[in-house]
mmCIF file of C-alpha atoms and ligand atoms in Angstrom:
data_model
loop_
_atom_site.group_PDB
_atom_site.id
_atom_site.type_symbol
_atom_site.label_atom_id
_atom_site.label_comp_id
_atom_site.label_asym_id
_atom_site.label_seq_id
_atom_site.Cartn_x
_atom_site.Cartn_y
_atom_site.Cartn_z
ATOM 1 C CA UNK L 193 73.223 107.658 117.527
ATOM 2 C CA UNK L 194 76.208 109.460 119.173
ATOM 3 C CA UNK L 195 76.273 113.176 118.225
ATOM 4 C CA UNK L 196 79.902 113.187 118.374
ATOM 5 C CA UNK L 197 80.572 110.512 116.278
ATOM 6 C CA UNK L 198 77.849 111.467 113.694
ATOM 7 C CA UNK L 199 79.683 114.775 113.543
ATOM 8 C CA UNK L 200 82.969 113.215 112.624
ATOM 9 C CA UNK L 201 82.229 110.570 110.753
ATOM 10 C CA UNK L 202 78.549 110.834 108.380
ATOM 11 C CA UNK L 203 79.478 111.453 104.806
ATOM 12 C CA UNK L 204 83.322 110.981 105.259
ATOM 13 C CA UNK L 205 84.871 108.651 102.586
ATOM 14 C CA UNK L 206 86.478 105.765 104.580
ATOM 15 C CA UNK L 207 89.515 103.425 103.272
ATOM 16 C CA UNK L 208 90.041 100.397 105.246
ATOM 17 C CA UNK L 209 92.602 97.507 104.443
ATOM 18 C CA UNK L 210 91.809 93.985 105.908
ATOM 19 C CA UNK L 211 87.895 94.298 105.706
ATOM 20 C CA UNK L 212 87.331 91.338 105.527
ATOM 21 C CA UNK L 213 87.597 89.753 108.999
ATOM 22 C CA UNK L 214 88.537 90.556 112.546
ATOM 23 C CA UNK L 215 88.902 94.142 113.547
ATOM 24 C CA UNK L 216 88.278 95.545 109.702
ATOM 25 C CA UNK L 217 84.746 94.101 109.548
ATOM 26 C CA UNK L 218 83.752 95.211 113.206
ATOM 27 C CA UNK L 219 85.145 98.972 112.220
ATOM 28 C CA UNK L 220 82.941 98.562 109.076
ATOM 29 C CA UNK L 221 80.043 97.594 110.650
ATOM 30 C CA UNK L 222 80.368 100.037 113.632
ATOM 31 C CA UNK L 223 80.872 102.144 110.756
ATOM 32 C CA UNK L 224 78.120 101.831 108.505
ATOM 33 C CA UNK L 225 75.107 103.115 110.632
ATOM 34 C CA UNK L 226 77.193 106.853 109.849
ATOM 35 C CA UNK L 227 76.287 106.637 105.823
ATOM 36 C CA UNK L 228 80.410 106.373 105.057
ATOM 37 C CA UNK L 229 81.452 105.642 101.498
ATOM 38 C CA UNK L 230 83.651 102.659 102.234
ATOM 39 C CA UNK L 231 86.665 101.833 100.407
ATOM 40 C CA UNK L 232 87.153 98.206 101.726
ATOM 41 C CA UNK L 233 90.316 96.346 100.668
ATOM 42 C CA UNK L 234 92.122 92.739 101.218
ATOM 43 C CA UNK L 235 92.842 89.623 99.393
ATOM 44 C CA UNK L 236 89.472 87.627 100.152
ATOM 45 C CA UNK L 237 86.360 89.372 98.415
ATOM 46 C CA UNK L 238 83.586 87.332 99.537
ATOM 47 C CA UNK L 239 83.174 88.134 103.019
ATOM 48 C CA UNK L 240 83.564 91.943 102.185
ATOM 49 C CA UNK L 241 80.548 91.365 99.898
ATOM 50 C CA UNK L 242 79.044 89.418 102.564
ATOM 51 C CA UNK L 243 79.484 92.579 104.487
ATOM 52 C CA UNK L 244 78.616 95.272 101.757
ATOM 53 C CA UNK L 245 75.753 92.790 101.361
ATOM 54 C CA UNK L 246 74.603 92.538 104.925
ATOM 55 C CA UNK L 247 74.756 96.473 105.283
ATOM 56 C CA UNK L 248 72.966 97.417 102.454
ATOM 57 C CA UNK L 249 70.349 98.979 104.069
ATOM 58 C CA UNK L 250 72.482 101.199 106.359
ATOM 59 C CA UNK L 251 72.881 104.090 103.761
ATOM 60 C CA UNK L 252 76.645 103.491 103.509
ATOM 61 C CA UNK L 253 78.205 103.001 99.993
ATOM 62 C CA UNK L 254 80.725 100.479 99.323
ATOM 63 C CA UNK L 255 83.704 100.262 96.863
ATOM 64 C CA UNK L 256 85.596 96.933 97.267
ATOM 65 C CA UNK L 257 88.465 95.164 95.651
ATOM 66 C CA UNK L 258 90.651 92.442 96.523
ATOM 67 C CA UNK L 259 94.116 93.590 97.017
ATOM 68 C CA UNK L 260 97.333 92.120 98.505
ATOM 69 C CA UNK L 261 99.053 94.976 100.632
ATOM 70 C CA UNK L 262 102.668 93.068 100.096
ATOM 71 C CA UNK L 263 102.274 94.571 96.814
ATOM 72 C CA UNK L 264 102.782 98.461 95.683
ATOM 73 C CA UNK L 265 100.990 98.491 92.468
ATOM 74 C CA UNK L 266 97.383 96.436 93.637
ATOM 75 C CA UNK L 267 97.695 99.470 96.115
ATOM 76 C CA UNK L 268 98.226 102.165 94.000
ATOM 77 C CA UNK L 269 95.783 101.043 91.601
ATOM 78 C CA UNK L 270 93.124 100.581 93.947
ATOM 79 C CA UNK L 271 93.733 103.551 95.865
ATOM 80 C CA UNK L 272 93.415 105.316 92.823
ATOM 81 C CA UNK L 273 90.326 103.739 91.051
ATOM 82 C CA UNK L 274 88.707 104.317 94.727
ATOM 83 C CA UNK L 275 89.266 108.510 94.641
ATOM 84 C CA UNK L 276 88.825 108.452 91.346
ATOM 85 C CA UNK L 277 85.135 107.370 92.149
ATOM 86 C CA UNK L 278 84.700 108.989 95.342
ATOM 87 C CA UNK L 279 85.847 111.952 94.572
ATOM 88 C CA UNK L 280 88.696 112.427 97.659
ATOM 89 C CA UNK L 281 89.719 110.388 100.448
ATOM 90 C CA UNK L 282 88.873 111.746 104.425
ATOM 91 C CA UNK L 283 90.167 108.598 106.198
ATOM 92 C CA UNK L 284 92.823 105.501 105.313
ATOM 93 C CA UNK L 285 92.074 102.963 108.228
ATOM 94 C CA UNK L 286 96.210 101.455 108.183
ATOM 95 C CA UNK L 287 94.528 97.985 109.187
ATOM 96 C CA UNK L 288 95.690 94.572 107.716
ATOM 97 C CA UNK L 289 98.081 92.466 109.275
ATOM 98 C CA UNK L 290 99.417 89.303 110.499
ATOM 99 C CA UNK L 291 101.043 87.570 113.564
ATOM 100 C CA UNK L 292 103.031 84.828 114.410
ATOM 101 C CA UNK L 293 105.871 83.584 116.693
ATOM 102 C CA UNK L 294 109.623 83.766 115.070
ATOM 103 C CA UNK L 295 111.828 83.022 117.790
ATOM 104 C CA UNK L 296 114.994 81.936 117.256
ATOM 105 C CA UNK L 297 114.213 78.000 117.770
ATOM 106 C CA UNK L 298 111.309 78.424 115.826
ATOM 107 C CA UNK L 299 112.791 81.101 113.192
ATOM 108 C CA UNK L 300 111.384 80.352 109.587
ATOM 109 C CA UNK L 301 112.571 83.366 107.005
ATOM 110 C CA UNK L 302 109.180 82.430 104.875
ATOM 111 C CA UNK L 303 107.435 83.566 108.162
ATOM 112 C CA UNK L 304 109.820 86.137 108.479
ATOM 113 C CA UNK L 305 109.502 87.828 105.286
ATOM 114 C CA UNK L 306 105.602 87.717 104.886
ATOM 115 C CA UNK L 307 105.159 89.206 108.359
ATOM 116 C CA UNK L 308 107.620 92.267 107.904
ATOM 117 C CA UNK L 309 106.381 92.583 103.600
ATOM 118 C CA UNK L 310 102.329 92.522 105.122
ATOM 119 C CA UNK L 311 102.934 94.706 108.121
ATOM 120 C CA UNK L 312 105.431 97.247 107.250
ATOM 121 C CA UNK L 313 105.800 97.269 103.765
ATOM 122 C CA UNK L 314 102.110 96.822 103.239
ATOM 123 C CA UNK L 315 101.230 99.742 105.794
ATOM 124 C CA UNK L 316 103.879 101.876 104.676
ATOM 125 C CA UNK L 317 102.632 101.136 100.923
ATOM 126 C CA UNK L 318 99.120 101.849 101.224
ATOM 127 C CA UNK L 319 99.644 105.179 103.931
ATOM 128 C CA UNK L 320 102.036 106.879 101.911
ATOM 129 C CA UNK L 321 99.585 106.269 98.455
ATOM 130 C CA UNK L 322 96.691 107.424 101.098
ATOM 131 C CA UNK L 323 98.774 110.336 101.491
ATOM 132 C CA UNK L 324 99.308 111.117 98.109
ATOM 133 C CA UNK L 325 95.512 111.897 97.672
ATOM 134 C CA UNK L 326 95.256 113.649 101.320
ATOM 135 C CA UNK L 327 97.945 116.022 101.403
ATOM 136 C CA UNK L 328 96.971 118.186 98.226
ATOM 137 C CA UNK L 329 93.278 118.214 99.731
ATOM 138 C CA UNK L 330 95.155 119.251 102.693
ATOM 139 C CA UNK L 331 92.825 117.879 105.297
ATOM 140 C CA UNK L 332 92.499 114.417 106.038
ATOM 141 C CA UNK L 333 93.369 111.184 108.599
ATOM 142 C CA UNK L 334 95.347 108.333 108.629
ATOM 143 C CA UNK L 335 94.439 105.777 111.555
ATOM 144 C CA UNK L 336 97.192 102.856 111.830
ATOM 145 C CA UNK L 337 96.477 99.949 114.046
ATOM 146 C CA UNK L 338 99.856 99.200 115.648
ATOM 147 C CA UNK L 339 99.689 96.478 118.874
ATOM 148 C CA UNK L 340 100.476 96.838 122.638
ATOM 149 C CA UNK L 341 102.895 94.317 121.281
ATOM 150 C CA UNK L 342 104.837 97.639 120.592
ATOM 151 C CA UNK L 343 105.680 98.036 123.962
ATOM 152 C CA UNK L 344 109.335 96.676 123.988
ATOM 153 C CA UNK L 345 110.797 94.040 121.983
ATOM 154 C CA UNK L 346 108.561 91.185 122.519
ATOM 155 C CA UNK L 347 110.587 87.894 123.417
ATOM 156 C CA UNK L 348 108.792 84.938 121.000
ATOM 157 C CA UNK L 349 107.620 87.544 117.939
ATOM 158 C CA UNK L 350 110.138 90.464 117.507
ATOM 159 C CA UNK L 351 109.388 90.531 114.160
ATOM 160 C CA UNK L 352 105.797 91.387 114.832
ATOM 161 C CA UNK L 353 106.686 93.951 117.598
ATOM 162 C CA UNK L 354 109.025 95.435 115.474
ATOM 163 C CA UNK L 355 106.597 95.808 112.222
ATOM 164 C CA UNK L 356 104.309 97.625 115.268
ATOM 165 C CA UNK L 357 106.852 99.613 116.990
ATOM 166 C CA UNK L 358 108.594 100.541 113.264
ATOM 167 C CA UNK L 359 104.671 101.267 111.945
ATOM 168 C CA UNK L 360 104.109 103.824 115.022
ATOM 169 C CA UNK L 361 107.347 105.627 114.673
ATOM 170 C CA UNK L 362 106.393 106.177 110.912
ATOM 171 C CA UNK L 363 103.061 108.016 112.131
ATOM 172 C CA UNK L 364 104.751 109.666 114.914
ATOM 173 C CA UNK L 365 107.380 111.165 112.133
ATOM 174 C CA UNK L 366 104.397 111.936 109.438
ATOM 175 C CA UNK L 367 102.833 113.917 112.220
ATOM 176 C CA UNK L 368 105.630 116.000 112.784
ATOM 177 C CA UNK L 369 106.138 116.536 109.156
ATOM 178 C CA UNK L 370 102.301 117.174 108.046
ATOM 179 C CA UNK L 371 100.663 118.948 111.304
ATOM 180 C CA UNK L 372 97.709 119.667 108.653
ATOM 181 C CA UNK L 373 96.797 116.307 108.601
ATOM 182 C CA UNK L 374 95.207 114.530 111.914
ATOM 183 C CA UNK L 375 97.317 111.200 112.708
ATOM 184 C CA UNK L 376 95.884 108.314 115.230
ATOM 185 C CA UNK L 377 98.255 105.359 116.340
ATOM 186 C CA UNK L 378 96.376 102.598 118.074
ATOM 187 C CA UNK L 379 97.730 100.088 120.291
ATOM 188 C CA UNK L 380 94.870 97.665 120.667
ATOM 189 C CA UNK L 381 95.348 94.636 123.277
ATOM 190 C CA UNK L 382 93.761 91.175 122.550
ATOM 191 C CA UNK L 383 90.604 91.179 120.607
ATOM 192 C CA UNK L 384 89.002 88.344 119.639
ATOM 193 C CA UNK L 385 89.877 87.603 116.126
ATOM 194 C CA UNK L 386 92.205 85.363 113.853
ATOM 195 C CA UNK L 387 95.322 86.442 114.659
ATOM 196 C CA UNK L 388 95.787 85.352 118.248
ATOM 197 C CA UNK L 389 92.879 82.279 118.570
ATOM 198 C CA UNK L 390 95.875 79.942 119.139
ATOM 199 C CA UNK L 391 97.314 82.166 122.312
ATOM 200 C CA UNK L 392 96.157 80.298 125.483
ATOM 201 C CA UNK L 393 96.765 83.451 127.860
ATOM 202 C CA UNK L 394 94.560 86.396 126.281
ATOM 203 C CA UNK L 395 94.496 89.125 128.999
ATOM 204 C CA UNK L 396 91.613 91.318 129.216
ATOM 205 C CA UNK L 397 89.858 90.042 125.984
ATOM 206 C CA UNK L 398 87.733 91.922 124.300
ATOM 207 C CA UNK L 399 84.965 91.097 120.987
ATOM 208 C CA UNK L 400 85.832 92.851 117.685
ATOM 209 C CA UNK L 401 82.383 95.082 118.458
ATOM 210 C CA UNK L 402 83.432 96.063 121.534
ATOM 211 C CA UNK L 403 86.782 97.398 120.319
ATOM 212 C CA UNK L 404 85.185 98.773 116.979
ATOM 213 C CA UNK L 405 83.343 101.589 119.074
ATOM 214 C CA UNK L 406 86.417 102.337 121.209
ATOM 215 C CA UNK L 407 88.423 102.790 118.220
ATOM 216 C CA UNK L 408 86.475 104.992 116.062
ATOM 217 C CA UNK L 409 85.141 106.979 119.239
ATOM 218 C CA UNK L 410 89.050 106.919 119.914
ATOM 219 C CA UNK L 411 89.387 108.876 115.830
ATOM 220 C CA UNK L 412 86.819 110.928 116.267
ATOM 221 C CA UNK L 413 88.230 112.385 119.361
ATOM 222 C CA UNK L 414 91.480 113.290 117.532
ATOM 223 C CA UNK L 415 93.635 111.089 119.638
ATOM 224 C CA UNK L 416 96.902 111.419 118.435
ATOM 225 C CA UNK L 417 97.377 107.637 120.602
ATOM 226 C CA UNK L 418 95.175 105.332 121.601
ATOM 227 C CA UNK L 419 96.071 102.444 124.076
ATOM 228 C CA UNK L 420 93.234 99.966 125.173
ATOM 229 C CA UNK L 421 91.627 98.418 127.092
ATOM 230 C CA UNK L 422 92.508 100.642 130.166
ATOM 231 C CA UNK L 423 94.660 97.959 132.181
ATOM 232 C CA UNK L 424 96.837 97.016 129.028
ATOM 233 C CA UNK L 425 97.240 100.894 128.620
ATOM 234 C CA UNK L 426 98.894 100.556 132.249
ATOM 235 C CA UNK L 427 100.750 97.735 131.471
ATOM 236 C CA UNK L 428 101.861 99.069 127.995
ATOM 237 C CA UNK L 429 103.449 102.086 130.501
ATOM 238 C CA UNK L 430 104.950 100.030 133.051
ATOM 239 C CA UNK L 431 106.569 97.556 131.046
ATOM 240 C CA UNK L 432 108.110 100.646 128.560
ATOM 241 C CA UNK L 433 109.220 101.905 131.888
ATOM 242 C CA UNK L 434 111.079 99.239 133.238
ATOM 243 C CA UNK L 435 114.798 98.982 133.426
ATOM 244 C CA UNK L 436 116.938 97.117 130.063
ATOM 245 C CA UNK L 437 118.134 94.204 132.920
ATOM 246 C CA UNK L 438 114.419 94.002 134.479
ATOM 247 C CA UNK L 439 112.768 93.535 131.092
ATOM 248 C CA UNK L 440 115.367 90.785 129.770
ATOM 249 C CA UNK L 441 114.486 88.407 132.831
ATOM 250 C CA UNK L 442 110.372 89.082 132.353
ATOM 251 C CA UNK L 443 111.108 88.879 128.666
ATOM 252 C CA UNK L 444 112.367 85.475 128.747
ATOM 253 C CA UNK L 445 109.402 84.343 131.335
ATOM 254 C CA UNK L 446 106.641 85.745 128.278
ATOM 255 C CA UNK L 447 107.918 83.556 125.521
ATOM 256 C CA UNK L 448 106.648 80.524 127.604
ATOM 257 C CA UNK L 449 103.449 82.374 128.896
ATOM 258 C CA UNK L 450 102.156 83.061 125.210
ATOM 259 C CA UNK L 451 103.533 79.735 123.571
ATOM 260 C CA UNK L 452 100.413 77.876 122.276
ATOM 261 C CA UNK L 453 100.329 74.124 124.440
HETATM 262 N N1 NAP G 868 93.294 90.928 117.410
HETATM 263 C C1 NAP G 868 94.153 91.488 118.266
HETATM 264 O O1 NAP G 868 94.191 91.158 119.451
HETATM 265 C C2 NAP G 868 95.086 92.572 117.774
HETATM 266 C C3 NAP G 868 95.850 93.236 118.741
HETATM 267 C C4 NAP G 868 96.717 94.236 118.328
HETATM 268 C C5 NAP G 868 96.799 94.570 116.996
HETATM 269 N N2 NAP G 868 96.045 93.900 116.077
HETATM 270 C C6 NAP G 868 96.183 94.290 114.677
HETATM 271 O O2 NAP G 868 94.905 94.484 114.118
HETATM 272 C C7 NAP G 868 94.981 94.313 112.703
HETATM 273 C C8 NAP G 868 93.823 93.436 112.248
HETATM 274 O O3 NAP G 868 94.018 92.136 112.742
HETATM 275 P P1 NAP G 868 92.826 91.221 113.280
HETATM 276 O O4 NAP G 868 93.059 90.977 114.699
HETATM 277 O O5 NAP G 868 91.547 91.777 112.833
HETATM 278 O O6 NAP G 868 93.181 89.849 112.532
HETATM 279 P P2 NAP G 868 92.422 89.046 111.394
HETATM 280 O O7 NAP G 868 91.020 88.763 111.778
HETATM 281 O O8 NAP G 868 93.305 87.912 111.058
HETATM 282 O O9 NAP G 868 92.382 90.095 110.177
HETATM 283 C C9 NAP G 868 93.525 90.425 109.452
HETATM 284 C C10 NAP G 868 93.084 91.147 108.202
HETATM 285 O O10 NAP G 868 94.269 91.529 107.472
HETATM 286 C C11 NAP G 868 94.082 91.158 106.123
HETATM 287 N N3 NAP G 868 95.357 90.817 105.487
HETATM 288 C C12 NAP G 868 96.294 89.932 105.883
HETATM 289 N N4 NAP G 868 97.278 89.856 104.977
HETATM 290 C C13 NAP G 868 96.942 90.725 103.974
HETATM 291 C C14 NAP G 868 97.549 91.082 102.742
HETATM 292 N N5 NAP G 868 98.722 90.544 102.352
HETATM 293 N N6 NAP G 868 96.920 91.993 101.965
HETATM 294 C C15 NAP G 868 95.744 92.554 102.358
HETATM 295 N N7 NAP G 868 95.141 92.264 103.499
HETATM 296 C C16 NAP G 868 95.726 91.337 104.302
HETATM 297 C C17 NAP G 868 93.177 89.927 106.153
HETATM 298 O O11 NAP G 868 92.459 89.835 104.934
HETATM 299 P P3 NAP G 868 92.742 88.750 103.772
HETATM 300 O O12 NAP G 868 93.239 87.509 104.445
HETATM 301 O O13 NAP G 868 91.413 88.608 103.121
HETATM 302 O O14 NAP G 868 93.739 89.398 102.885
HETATM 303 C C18 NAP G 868 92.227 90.283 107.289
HETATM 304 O O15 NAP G 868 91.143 91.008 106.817
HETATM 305 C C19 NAP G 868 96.361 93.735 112.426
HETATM 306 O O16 NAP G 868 97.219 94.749 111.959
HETATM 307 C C20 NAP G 868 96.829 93.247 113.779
HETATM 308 O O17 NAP G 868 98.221 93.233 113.894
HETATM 309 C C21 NAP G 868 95.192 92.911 116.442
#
């Protein structure tokens, strides 16, 4: 077991939204071996018992309840009933989240909606109730997963770049305001799950396990940003480099590249 991460994580109580498949479920299980009482929250409750289930024996505890993040109250509520049997709250893993193209010949305001309500809304509603139960304890971390999609306005799904770029800027702002509080923004590249199985062009893939370790190694390290893998990290740089009139030609070139044939 890595001392480091032992350190940082073994007895910490552990809040993670979209548990259930994907990157959640790798972080929980990459997790467990650490003995972490896990909050674990999404709308589908069987795999997370699955999970709970399959990791029974790891000396974790687990607290799960099915909750939409498009809506306040479930998060309050849960949130609540959580610390309430915990006891506090160490870490609120910003997780769930959706993708999907909405370009303009393809815009669909149903699509629209539920990506902005699930990946803004939803990550602003359950950080800020996190917060509510870290700031009096005045120690505490929130990890959001934003997306190298972040990088600039991405041509084909601006409306999930934006919910990224918008979720970052929150964190970046939260830091400034609460330097008490430890703050970790991670950009992951393609993983493996879900969300992008219909993308024919997946550079530099990487398994949910894989990206699990990187991400809590990434936490326990304090990284106030956390870009991966490596050659998407120089990517994410160069393309947030490049010139307005540069990026609008390449732009238009991506929405083809990561169209699903
Ligand atoms: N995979 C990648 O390459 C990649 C890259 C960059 C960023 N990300 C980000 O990583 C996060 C996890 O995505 P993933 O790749 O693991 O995809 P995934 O396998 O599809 O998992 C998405 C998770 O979000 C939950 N979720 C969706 N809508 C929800 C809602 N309304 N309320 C509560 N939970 C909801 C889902 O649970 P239920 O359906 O049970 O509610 C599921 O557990 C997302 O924020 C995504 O944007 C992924």
């Amino acid at each position: 077991m890595n001392r480091r991460l032992a350190k940082y994580w073994t007895g910490k109580t552990v809040l993670i939204t979209g548990a259930s498949s994907g990157l959640g479920y790798a972080l929980v299980e990459a997790l467990a071996p650490y003995g972490v009482h896990f909050c674990l929250l999404s709308r589908r409750v069987e795999p997370m018992q699955e999970l709970a289930a399959k990791l029974q024996a790891s000396g974790s505890q687990f607290w799960l309840r099915a909750c939409d993040v498009r809506k306040r109250a479930e998060v309050e509520s849960a949130v609540a009933d959580f610390v309430k049997t915990a006891g506090r709250l160490d870490v609120a893993w910003v997780n769930s989240g959706i993708g999907g193209e909405t370009s303009y010949r393809r815009w669909d305001w149903d699509k629209v909606e539920n990506i902005l309500q699930t990946n803004l809304n939803g990550a602003l509603y359950t950080a800020h109730t996190c917060l509510q139960h870290i700031v009096p304890q005045n120690q505490g971390t929130i990890v959001a997963i934003s997306s190298v999609s972040a990088m600039r306005g991405l041509a084909g799904r601006p409306i999930y770049s934006i919910t990224k770029i918008g979720l970052a800027y929150y964190m970046e702002a939260m830091a400034a305001e609460l330097p008490q509080l430890q703050f970790t923004t991670i950009y992951p590249g393609f993983v493996d799950t879900a969300l992008n199985r219909g993308n024919p062009r997946r550079l530099w893939l990487m398994m949910p396990p894989q990206a699990a370790q990187l991400m809590i190694k990434a936490v326990a390290k304090r990284k106030r940003e956390y870009i991966y893998p490596f050659p998407m990290k120089v990517v994410f740089h160069l393309v947030r480099a490049l010139p307005a009139g540069l990026y609008r030609w390449l732009g238009g070139k991506m929405i083809e590249l990561s169209r699903p044939r």
